[in-house]
Short mmCIF file of C-alpha atoms in Angstrom, two decimals:
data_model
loop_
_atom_site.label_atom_id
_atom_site.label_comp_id
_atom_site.label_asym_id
_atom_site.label_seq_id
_atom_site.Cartn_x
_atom_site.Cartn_y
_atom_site.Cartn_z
CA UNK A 1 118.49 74.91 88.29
CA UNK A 2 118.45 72.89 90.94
CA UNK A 3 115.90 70.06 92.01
CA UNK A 4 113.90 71.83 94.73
CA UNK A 5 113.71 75.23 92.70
CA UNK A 6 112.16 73.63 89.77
CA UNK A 7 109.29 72.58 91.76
CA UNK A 8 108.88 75.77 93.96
CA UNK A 9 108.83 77.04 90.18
CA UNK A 10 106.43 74.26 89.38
CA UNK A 11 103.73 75.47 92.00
CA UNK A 12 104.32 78.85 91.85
CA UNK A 13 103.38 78.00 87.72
CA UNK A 14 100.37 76.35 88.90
CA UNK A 15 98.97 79.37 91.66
CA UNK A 16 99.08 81.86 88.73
CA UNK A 17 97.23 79.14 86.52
CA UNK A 18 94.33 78.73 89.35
CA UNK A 19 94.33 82.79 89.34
CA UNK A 20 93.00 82.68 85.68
CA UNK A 21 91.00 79.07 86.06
CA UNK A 22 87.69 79.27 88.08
CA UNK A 23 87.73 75.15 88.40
CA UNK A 24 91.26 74.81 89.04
CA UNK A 25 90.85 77.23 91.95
CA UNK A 26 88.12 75.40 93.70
CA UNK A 27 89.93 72.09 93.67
CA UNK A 28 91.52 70.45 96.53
CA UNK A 29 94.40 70.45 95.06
CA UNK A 30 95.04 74.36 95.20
CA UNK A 31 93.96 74.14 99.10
CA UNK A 32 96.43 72.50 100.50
CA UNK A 33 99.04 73.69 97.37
CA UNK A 34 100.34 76.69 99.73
CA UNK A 35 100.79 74.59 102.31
CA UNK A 36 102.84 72.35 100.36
CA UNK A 37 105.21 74.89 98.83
CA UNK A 38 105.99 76.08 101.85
CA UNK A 39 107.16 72.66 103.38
CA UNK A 40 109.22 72.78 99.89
CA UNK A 41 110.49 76.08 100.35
CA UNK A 42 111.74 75.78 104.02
CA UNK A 43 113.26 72.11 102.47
CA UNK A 44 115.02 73.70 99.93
CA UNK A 45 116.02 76.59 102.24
CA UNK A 46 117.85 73.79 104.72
CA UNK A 47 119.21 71.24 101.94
CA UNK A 48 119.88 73.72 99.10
CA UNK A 49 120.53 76.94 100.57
CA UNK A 50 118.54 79.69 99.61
CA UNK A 51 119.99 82.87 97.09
CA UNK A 52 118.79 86.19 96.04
CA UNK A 53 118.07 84.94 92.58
CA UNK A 54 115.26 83.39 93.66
CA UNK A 55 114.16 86.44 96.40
CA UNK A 56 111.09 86.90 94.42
CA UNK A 57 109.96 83.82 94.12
CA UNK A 58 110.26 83.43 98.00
CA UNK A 59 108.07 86.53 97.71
CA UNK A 60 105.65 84.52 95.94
CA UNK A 61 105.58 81.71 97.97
CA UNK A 62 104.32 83.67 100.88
CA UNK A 63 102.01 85.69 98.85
CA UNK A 64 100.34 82.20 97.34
CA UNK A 65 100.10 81.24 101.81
CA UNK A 66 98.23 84.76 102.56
CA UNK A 67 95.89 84.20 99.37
CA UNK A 68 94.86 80.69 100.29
CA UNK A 69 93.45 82.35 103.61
CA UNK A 70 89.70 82.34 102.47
CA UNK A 71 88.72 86.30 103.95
CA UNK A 72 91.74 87.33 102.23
CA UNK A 73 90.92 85.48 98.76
CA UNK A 74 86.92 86.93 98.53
CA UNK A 75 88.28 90.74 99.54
CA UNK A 76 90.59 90.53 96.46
CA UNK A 77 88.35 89.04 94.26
CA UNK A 78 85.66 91.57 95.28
CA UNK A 79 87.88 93.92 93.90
CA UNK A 80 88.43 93.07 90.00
CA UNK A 81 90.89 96.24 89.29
CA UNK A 82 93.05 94.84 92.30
CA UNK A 83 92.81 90.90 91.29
CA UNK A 84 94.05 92.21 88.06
CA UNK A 85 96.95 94.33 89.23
CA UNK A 86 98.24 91.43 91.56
CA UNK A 87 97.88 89.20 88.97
CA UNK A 88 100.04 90.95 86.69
CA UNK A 89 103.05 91.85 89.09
CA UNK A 90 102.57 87.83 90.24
CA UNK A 91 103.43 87.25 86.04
CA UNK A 92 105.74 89.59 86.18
CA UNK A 93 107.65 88.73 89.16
CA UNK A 94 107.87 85.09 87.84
CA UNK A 95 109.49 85.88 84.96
CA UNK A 96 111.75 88.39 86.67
CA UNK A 97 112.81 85.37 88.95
CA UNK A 98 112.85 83.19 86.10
CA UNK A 99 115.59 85.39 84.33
CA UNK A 100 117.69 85.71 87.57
CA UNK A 101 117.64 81.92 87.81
CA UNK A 102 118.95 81.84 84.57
CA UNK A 103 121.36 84.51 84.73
CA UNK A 104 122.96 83.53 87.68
CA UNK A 105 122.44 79.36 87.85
CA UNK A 106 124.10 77.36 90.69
CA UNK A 107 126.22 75.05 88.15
CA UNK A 108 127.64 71.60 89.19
CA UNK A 109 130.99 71.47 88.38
CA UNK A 110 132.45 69.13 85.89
CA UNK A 111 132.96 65.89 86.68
CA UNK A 112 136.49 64.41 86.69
CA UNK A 113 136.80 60.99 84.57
CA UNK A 114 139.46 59.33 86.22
CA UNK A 115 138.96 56.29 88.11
CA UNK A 116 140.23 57.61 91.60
CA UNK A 117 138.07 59.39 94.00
CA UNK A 118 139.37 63.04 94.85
CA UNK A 119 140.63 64.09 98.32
CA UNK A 120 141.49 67.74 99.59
CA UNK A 121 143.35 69.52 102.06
CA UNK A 122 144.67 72.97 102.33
CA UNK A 123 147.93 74.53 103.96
CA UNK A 124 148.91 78.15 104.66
CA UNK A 125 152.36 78.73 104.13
CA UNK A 126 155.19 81.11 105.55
CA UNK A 127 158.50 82.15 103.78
CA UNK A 128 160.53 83.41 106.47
CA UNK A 129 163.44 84.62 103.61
CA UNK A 130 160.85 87.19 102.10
CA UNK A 131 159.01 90.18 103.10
CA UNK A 132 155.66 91.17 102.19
CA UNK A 133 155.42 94.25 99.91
CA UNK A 134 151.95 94.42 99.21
CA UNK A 135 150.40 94.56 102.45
CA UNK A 136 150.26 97.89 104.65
CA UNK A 137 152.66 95.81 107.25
CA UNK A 138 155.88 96.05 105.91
CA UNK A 139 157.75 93.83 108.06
CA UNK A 140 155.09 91.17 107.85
CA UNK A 141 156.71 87.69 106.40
CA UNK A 142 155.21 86.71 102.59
CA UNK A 143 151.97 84.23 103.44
CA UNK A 144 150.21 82.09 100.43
CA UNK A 145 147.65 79.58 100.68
CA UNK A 146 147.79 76.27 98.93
CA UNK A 147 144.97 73.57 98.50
CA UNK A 148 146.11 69.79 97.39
CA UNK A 149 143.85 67.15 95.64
CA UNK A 150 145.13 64.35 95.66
CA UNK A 151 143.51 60.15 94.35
CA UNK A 152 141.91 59.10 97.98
CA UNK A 153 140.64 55.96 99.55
CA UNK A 154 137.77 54.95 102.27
CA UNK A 155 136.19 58.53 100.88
CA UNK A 156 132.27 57.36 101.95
CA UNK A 157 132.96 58.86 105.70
CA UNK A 158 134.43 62.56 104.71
CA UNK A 159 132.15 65.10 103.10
CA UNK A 160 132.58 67.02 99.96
CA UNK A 161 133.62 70.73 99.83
CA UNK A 162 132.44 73.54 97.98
CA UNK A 163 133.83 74.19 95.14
CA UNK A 164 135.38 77.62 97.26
CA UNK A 165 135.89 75.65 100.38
CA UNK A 166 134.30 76.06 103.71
CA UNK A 167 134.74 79.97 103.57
CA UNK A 168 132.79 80.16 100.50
CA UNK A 169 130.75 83.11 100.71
CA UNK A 170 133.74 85.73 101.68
CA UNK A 171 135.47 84.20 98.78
CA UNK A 172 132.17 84.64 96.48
CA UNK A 173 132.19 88.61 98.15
CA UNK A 174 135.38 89.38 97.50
CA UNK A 175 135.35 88.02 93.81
CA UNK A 176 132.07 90.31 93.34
CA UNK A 177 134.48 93.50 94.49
CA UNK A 178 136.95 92.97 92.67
CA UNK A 179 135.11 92.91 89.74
CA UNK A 180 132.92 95.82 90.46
CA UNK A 181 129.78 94.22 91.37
CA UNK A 182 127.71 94.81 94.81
CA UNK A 183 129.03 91.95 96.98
CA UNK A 184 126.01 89.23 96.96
CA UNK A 185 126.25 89.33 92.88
CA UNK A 186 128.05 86.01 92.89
CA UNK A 187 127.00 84.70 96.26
CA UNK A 188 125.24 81.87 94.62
CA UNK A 189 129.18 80.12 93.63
CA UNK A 190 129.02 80.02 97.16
CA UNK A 191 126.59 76.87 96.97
CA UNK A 192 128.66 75.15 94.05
CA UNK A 193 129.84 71.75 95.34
CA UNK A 194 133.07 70.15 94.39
CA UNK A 195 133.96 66.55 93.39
CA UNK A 196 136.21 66.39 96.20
CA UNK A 197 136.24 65.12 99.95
CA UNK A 198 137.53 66.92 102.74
CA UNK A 199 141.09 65.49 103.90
CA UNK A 200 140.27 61.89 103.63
CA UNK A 201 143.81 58.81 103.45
CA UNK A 202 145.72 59.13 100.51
CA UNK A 203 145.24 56.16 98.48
CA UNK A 204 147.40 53.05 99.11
CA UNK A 205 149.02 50.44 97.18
CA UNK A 206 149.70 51.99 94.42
CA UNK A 207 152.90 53.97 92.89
CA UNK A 208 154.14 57.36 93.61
CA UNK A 209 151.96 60.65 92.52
CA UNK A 210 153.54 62.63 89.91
CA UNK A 211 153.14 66.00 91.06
CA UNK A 212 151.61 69.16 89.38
CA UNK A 213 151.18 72.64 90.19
CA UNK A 214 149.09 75.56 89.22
CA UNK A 215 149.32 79.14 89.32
CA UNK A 216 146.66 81.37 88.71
CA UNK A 217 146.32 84.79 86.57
CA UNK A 218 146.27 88.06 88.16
CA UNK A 219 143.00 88.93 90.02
CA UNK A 220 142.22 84.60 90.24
CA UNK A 221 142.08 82.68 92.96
CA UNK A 222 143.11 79.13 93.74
CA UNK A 223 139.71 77.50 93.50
CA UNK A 224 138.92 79.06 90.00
CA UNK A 225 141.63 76.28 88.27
CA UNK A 226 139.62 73.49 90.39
CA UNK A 227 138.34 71.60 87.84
CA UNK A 228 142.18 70.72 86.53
CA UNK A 229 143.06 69.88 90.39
CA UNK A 230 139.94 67.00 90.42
CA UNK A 231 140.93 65.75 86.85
CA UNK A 232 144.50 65.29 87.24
CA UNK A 233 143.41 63.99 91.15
CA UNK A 234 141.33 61.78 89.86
CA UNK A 235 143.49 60.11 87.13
CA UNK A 236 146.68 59.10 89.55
CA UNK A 237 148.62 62.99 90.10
CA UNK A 238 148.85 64.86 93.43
CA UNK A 239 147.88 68.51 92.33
CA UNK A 240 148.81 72.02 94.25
CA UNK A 241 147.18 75.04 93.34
CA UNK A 242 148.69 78.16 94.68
CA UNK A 243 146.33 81.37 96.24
CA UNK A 244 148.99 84.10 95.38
CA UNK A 245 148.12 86.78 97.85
CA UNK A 246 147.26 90.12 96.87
CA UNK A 247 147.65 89.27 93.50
CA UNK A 248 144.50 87.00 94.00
CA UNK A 249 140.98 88.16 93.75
CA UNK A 250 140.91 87.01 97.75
CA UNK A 251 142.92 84.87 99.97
CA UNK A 252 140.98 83.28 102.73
CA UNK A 253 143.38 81.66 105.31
CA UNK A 254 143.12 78.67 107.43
CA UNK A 255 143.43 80.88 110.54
CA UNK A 256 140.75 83.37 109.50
CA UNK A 257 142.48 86.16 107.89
CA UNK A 258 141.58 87.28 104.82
CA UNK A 259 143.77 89.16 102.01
CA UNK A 260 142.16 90.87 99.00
CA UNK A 261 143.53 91.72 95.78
CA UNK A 262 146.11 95.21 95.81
CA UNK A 263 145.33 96.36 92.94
CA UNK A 264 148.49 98.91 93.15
CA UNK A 265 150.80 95.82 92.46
CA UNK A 266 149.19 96.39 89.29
CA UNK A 267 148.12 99.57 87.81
CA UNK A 268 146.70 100.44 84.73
CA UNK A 269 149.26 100.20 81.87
CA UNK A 270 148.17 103.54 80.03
CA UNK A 271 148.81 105.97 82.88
CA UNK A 272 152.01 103.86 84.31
CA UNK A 273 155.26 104.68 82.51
CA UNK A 274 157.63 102.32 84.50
CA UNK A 275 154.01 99.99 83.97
CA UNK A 276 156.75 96.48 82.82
CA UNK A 277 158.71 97.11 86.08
CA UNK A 278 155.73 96.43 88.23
CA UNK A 279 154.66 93.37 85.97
CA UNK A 280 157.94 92.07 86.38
CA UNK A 281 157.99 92.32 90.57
CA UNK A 282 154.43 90.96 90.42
CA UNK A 283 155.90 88.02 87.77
CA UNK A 284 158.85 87.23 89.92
CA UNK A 285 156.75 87.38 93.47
CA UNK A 286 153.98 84.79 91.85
CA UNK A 287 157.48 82.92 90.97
CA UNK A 288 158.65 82.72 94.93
CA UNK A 289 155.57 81.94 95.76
CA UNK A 290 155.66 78.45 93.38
CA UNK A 291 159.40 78.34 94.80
CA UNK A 292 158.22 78.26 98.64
CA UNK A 293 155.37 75.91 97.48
CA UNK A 294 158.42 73.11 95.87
CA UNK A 295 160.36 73.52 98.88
CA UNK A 296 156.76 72.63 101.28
CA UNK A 297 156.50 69.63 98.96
CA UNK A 298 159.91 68.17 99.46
CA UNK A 299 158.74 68.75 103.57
CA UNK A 300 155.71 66.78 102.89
CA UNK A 301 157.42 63.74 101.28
CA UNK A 302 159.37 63.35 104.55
CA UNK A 303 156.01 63.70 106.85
CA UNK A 304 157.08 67.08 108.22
CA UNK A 305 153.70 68.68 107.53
CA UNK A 306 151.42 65.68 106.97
CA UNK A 307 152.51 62.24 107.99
CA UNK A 308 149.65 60.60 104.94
CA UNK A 309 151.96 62.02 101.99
CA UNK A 310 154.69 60.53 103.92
CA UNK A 311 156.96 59.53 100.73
CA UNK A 312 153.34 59.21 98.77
CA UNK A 313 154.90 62.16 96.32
CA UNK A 314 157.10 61.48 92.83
CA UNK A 315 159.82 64.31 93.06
CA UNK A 316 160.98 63.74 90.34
CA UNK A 317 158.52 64.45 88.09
CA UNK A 318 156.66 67.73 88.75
CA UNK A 319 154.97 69.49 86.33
CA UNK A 320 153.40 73.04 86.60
CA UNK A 321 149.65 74.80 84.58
CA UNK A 322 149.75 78.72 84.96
CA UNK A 323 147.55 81.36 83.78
CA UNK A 324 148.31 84.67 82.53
CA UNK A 325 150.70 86.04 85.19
CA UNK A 326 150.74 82.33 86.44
CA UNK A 327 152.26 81.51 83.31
CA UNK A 328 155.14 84.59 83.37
CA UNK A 329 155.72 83.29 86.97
CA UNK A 330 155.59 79.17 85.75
CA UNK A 331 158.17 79.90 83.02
CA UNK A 332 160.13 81.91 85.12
CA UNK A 333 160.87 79.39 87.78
CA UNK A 334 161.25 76.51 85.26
CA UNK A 335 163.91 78.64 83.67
CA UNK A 336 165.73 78.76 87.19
CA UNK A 337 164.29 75.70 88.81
CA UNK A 338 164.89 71.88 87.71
CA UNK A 339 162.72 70.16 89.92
CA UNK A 340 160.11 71.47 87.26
CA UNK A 341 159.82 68.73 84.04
CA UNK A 342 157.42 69.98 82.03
CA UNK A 343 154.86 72.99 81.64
CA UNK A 344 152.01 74.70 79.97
CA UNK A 345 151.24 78.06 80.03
CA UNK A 346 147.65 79.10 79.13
CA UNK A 347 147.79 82.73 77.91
CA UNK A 348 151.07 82.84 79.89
CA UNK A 349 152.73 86.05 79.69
CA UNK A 350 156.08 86.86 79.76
CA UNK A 351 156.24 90.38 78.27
CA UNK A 352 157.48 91.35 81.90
CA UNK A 353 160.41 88.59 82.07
CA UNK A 354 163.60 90.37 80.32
CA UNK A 355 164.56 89.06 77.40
CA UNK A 356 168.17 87.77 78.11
CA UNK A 357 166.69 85.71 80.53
CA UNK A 358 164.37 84.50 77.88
CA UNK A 359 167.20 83.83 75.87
CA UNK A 360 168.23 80.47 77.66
CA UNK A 361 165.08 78.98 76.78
CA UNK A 362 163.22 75.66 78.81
CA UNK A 363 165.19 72.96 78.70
CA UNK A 364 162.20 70.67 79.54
CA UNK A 365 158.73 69.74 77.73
CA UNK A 366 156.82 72.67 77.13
CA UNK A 367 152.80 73.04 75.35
CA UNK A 368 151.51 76.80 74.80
CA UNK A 369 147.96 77.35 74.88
CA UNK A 370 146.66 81.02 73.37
CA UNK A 371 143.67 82.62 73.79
CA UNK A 372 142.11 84.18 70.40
CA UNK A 373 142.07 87.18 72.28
CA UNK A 374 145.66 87.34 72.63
CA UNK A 375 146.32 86.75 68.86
CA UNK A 376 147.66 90.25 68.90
CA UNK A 377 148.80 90.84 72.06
CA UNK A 378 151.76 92.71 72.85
CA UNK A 379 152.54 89.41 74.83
CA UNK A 380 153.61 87.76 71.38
CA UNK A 381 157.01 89.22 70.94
CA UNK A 382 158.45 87.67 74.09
CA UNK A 383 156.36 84.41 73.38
CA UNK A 384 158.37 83.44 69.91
CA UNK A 385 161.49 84.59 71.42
CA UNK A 386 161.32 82.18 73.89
CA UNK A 387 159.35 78.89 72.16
CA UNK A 388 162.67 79.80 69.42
CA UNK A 389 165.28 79.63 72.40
CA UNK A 390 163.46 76.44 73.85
CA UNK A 391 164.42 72.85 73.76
CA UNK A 392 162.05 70.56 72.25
CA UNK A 393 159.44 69.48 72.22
CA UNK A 394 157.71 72.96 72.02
CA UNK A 395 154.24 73.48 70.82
CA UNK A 396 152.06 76.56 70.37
CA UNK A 397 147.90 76.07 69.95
CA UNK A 398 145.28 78.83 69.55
CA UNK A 399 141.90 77.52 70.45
CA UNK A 400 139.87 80.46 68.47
CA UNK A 401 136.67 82.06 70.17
CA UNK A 402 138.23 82.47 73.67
CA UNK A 403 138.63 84.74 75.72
CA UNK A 404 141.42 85.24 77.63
CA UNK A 405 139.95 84.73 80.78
CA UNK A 406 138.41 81.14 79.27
CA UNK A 407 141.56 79.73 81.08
CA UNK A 408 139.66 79.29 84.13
CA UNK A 409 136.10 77.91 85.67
CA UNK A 410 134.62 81.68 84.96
CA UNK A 411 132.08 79.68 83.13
CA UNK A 412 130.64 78.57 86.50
CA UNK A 413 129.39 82.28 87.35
CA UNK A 414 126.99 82.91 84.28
CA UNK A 415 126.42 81.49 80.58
CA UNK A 416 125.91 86.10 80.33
CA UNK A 417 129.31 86.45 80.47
CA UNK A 418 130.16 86.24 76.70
CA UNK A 419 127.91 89.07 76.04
CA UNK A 420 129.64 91.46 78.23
CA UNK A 421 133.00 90.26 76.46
CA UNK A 422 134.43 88.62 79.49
CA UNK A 423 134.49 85.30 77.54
CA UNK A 424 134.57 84.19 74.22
CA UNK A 425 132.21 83.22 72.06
CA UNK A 426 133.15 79.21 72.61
CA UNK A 427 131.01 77.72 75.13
CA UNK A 428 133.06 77.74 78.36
CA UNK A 429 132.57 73.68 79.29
CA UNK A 430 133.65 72.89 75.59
CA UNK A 431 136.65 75.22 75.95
CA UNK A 432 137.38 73.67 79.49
CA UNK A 433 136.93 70.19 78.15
CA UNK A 434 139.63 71.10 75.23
CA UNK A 435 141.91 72.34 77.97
CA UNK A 436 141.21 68.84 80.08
CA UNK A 437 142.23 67.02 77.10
CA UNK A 438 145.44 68.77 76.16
CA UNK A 439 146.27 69.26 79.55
CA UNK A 440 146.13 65.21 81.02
CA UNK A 441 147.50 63.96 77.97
CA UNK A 442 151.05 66.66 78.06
CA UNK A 443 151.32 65.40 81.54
CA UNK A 444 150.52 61.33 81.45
CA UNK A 445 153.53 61.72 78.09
CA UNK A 446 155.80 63.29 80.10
CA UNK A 447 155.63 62.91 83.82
CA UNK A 448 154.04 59.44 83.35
CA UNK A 449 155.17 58.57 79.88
CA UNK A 450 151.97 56.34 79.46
CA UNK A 451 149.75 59.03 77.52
CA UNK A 452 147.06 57.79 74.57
CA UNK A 453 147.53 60.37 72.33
CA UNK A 454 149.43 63.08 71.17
CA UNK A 455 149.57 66.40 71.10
CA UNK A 456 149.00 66.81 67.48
CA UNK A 457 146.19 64.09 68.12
CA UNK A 458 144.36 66.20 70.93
CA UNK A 459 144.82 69.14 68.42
CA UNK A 460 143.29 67.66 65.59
CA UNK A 461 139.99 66.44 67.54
CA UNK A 462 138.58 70.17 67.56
CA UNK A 463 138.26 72.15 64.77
CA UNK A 464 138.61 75.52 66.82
CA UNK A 465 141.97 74.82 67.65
CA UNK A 466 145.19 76.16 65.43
CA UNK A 467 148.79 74.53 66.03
CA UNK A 468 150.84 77.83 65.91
CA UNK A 469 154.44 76.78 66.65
CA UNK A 470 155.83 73.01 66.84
CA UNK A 471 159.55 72.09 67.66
CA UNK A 472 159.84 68.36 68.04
CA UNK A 473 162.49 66.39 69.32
CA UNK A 474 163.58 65.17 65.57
CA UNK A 475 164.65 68.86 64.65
#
């Protein structure tokens, strides 16, 4: 909760005290208490932002300013059935509001440790060799979005962001309809800051970036991997998450248009026989998409797009995070692409890549992380085919009571959502921080070769993670 809605809580608390308090009401304090909250109220409105959660304790607040009116306040306490009534919806509405607040909380996001301060910027990108086949336009051109954080300088001038950029609520909307819910559900992620400031310098003086990329799940967005963007940012990498339209809850573009989710690209494996062929298209067009993005990066380091990352980027040394159908589409281009060095795949399936491509295994660094609700996933079989047919090192962890969907900041939308099975039973900040840590110290061992630990290290700090598979380079 937020500073300004604790105290509109605060003197809310203390009007329904002064309703049951005969000397408390006749202080001065309770005169000019109304007053007060509402100064509060149109503060927080302005600084804060107002959301629905809190819709009846706005309520509240203007019902405390029409009782401190003194005609108003001896009619309802000439009537003791009616003092009583309001008296018990004003308890109950406070409670109601309370549970809201808690249900739905405005969360700060986590706070990266490195030493740099985080920049942002975000490009929409073209690929004039391939056609877009899940939009109604057929001859329309494929179109992604990508955001960068990268370590920044001189930040004190440039704002910070929200956490779903400057087109925050329609992304907060459309995450709400894909997921069933009436549209202003989520609104309140809307008002989540990030650690990050909009397109300030890159940082001088120092080295090249090692680069990483990320690629969400099916039905996530670009933002929802944020928190990995501003750690690896903030400890010395240049990090590119990808918005893979259609495939992504919604894609809000620079120029205004916005793409949501098809969920045809997709359907529902029990009633789709041919359900693996449309996995694999979906797989291979994430894939392109992370292919387009490599070939924008080598433009970059040039000054083609952006004359700050002007040969600010380490090319050789890109490493790639993807989730779920990020992770199919990850392996699938490091199995085709060398400019990738190393990769993890969180939950990363690649049931829908065929096996015979499988069979050629990475031939770079690789770290697994599973869910422990995909310890029996039909996802498995592929899984072990490939971490056998890979080059070391190969590893394979299961961090037990996660969900699937623990991969990502869906912590940030409500500490509910293990009791409607969407997450684990793990708290989602510990199971983010366990991803942080495995996560920075894969990539500063082998894009920067300067990491403190190692794998087996990170592993054997938390007792909820299993190592599952291991190949190491002395096999």
């Amino acid at each position: 909760m937020r500073i300004l809605e604790v105290i509109l809580f605060l003197l809310v608390l203390v009007m329904i005290m002064s309703m049951f308090n005969r000397k408390l009401r006749g202080t001065k304090l309770i005169k000019v208490l109304p007053w007060f909250s509402l100064l509060i109220f149109i503060i927080h409105g302005y600084t804060e932002g107002m959301r629905w959660q809190l819709s009846i304790l706005y309520i509240l607040i203007i019902l405390q300013l029409f009782l401190s009116f003194k005609f108003i306040n001896q009619w309802m306490f000439e009537h003791i059935r009616l003092k009583k009534a309001i008296s018990v919806l004003v308890i109950l509405f406070f409670v109601v509001s309370l549970l809201f607040t808690y249900a739905f909380p405005v969360y700060k996001m986590p706070v990266p440790e490195g030493k740099y301060e985080v920049g942002t910027v975000s490009f929409d990108l073209v690929d004039n060799n391939r056609q877009e086949i899940y939009s109604e336009n057929i001859s329309t051109n494929r179109k992604i979005k990508i955001q960068m954080w990268y370590p920044a300088q001189d930040v004190q001038e440039y704002n910070l962001v929200p956490w779903l950029e400057k087109d925050a609520g329609t992304v907060a909307k459309g995450v709400a309809k894909m997921m069933g819910f009436p549209q202003f559900v989520l609104s309140h992620t809307a008002l989540v800051m990030s650690n990050s400031y909009e397109n300030p310098p890159i940082l001088e003086g120092e080295d090249l970036w090692p680069v990483v990329m990320i690629s969400h799940g099916w039905t996530g967005f670009n933002n929802i991997h944020a928190d990995v963007a501003e750690l690896l940012a903030s400890h010395g990498y240049l990090a590119i998450s990808i918005d893979h339209t259609y495939g992504s809850a919604v894609t809000v573009f620079n120029d205004g248009e916005v793409a949501y989710v098809n969920e045809d690209a997709l359907p529902e494996r029990e009633i789709t026989p041919n359900y693996l062929e449309y996995a694999n298209t979906l797989v291979n067009t994430f894939a392109g998409d992370i292919n387009l993005t490599l070939n924008h990066l080598e433009k970059i380091n040039v000054g083609k797009v952006d004359e700050k990352f002007k040969g600010k980027l380490d090319l050789s040394n890109i490493g790639i995070i993807g989730h779920s159908t990020g992770g199919g589409a990850s392996v699938a281009t490091a199995l085709d692409d060398d400019r990738v060095k190393a990769l993890i795949g969180m939950d990363a399936w690649v049931e829908p890549i065929q096996k015979n491509k499988l069979d050629a295994g990475l031939q770079i660094p690789s770290l697994f992380l599973r869910s422990h609700e995909w310890e029996e996933s039909l996802n498995n079989e592929n899984l072990f085919l490939l971490l056998d047919k890979n080059k070391p090192p190969t590893d394979l962890f299961q961090i037990n009571n996660t969900g699937h969907q623990d991969f990502s900041m869906i912590y940030m939308y409500s500490p509910l959502s293990k009791y409607f099975h969407i997450t684990g039973e793990l708290d989602g900040r510990e199971g983010a921080k366990i991803q942080h840590e495995f996560i920075l110290n894969f990539f500063d061992l082998y894009l920067k070769k300067s990491a403190n630990k190692s794998i087996d290290d990170v592993a054997n700090e938390f007792d909820v993670v299993n190592k599952l598979y291991s190949k190491t380079s002395s096999e």
